[in-house]
Structure formats: C-alpha cells, structure tokens
Amino acid sequence: NNLIKAEEYIKKILKINNNHYDALRDYGYIKYLNNKTVEAEKIYEKILNRIQKDIFALNVYGLINYDNQSVEKAIKYFLKAINLDPKYTDSYNNLGKIYFDIEQIDKAFDSFKKAYKINKNSSKTLINIGNVLSLKDKNKYSILAYKKALNFSKEKGNILSNISLVYSRMKDFENTKKYYDEAIK
C-alpha cells in the first residue's frame, strides 16, 4: 500500500533486469494507478505477448484500454481474463462497468451477477448491483445491495450517499435526510 516505495524497489529490479516480467507488469500497474495511462500502456505493450496467461495483467491492460477510449479492445481483454479464470471477480466487475458506462445495462447486470455468485461479500460488486437496480427502478433491492455493501466496505460515505439518492427517488425524504446526514459524517 505504498506506491512510492514499491516503485523504488521495482526500478531497482528493472536496473538489474529490464525485461523482468513481474517487475514490468507491476511498474505498469503503478503507472496506471497514478493516472499515467500513456506510460502504463507503453509498458504493457512491451510485455503484451507475455500477459496472455496473466489474469491480473489482462485486467490492468483492459482498464488501460478503456481509459484510452478503446472500448472493444478493453472488452476483449476482460473476456480473455474471464476465459482463463472464470472465478476472478475483478474481470466481471470491470466488464460490467464498461457495459454500464455504454448503457448496456442488462449486460452490465449479468456481469455483476456473475461476480456476485463468486463472492457474495464484495462491496464493489454489491455497489455495482445496487447501481444497476437503482437505474431499473428496483429501489428496494438497490437499497438492500447497498446496505449489504456497507458491511464489507471501508468507504461508507459513497454508499450512504447512494442509499440517500435511492430514498429520494422513492420520495422517502425522512430516510433521504437520515442517510445523507450519515454520508456527510
């Protein structure tokens, strides 16, 4: 959880061996996390032929492509990761997020449901499901998903804010205010 220190160690490894796969992959990921997508993409393109069996790398490369507006390419890499490991929830969540963003809500929901079947306690998946259910006017189910996500997330403010919004759509202003106030705290 210390990107600066991690990057220092990775650079030391790369000085010894500038083709060290794990170091390059992780260096690209750090660049991605630091919003240096162009640098991350260059690193991943350097190791592209070697990431084909690495679920984590395929997911990161999918995210990089999505950030670069290459939606079809991103989808391709998430699907490749899913084919390699159908139990890796991040692939389903990432794929679902793309479908959600391009307004293919049913496909998004299918992806999120698959992630949920694998791990019923993932706050990310539960939030994604809550978002889709909210859009589909399944407000009570949306609230249930968000409330369950609260049990597994350290970042409760955004979830509480989402609950407040759903109650607002339901015109339940007492709960809207209650959850909004909790979100602010």
Short mmCIF file of C-alpha atoms in Angstrom, two decimals, residues 44-123:
data_model
loop_
_atom_site.label_atom_id
_atom_site.label_comp_id
_atom_site.label_asym_id
_atom_site.label_seq_id
_atom_site.Cartn_x
_atom_site.Cartn_y
_atom_site.Cartn_z
CA TYR A 44 2.09 -3.22 -21.12
CA GLU A 45 2.62 -3.17 -24.88
CA LYS A 46 6.25 -4.11 -24.24
CA ILE A 47 5.12 -7.26 -22.41
CA LEU A 48 1.89 -7.83 -24.33
CA ASN A 49 2.90 -11.18 -25.76
CA ARG A 50 3.70 -12.36 -22.21
CA ILE A 51 0.50 -11.21 -20.47
CA GLN A 52 -1.76 -13.60 -22.34
CA LYS A 53 -1.96 -16.03 -19.40
CA ASP A 54 -1.82 -13.45 -16.57
CA ILE A 55 -5.34 -12.61 -15.38
CA PHE A 56 -4.20 -9.60 -13.37
CA ALA A 57 -2.22 -8.16 -16.28
CA LEU A 58 -5.09 -8.74 -18.71
CA ASN A 59 -7.39 -6.82 -16.38
CA VAL A 60 -5.00 -3.91 -15.99
CA TYR A 61 -4.42 -3.78 -19.75
CA GLY A 62 -8.20 -3.84 -20.23
CA LEU A 63 -8.53 -0.88 -17.85
CA ILE A 64 -5.78 1.00 -19.66
CA ASN A 65 -7.53 0.44 -22.99
CA TYR A 66 -10.84 1.56 -21.56
CA ASP A 67 -9.27 4.74 -20.20
CA ASN A 68 -7.89 5.33 -23.70
CA GLN A 69 -11.40 5.01 -25.20
CA SER A 70 -10.64 1.60 -26.77
CA VAL A 71 -13.86 0.00 -25.52
CA GLU A 72 -13.85 -3.04 -27.79
CA LYS A 73 -10.22 -3.77 -27.01
CA ALA A 74 -10.89 -3.47 -23.27
CA ILE A 75 -13.85 -5.83 -23.51
CA LYS A 76 -11.65 -8.31 -25.41
CA TYR A 77 -9.05 -8.37 -22.62
CA PHE A 78 -11.63 -8.74 -19.84
CA LEU A 79 -13.28 -11.62 -21.71
CA LYS A 80 -9.88 -13.23 -22.22
CA ALA A 81 -9.24 -12.99 -18.47
CA ILE A 82 -12.66 -14.50 -17.74
CA ASN A 83 -11.93 -17.39 -20.09
CA LEU A 84 -8.65 -18.04 -18.27
CA ASP A 85 -10.18 -17.80 -14.80
CA PRO A 86 -13.98 -17.73 -14.58
CA LYS A 87 -13.74 -17.18 -10.81
CA TYR A 88 -11.85 -13.86 -10.90
CA THR A 89 -14.47 -11.30 -9.87
CA ASP A 90 -12.50 -8.23 -10.97
CA SER A 91 -12.86 -9.31 -14.60
CA TYR A 92 -16.65 -9.45 -14.30
CA ASN A 93 -16.81 -6.14 -12.42
CA ASN A 94 -14.58 -4.41 -14.96
CA LEU A 95 -16.56 -5.81 -17.87
CA GLY A 96 -19.83 -4.86 -16.17
CA LYS A 97 -18.55 -1.33 -15.57
CA ILE A 98 -17.88 -0.90 -19.28
CA TYR A 99 -21.33 -2.18 -20.18
CA PHE A 100 -22.83 0.11 -17.54
CA ASP A 101 -20.97 3.12 -18.93
CA ILE A 102 -22.03 2.40 -22.52
CA GLU A 103 -25.60 1.91 -21.29
CA GLN A 104 -25.89 -1.79 -21.95
CA ILE A 105 -27.49 -2.21 -18.56
CA ASP A 106 -28.66 -5.81 -18.98
CA LYS A 107 -25.18 -6.96 -19.96
CA ALA A 108 -23.74 -4.99 -17.04
CA PHE A 109 -26.18 -6.63 -14.65
CA ASP A 110 -25.30 -10.09 -15.99
CA SER A 111 -21.61 -9.44 -15.38
CA PHE A 112 -22.23 -8.14 -11.87
CA LYS A 113 -24.46 -11.13 -11.05
CA LYS A 114 -21.69 -13.49 -12.12
CA ALA A 115 -19.26 -11.66 -9.84
CA TYR A 116 -21.79 -11.87 -7.02
CA LYS A 117 -22.18 -15.64 -7.45
CA ILE A 118 -18.44 -15.98 -6.98
CA ASN A 119 -18.17 -13.64 -3.98
CA LYS A 120 -21.32 -12.53 -2.20
CA ASN A 121 -19.30 -10.30 0.14
CA SER A 122 -17.58 -8.00 -2.35
CA SER A 123 -18.53 -4.40 -1.66
#
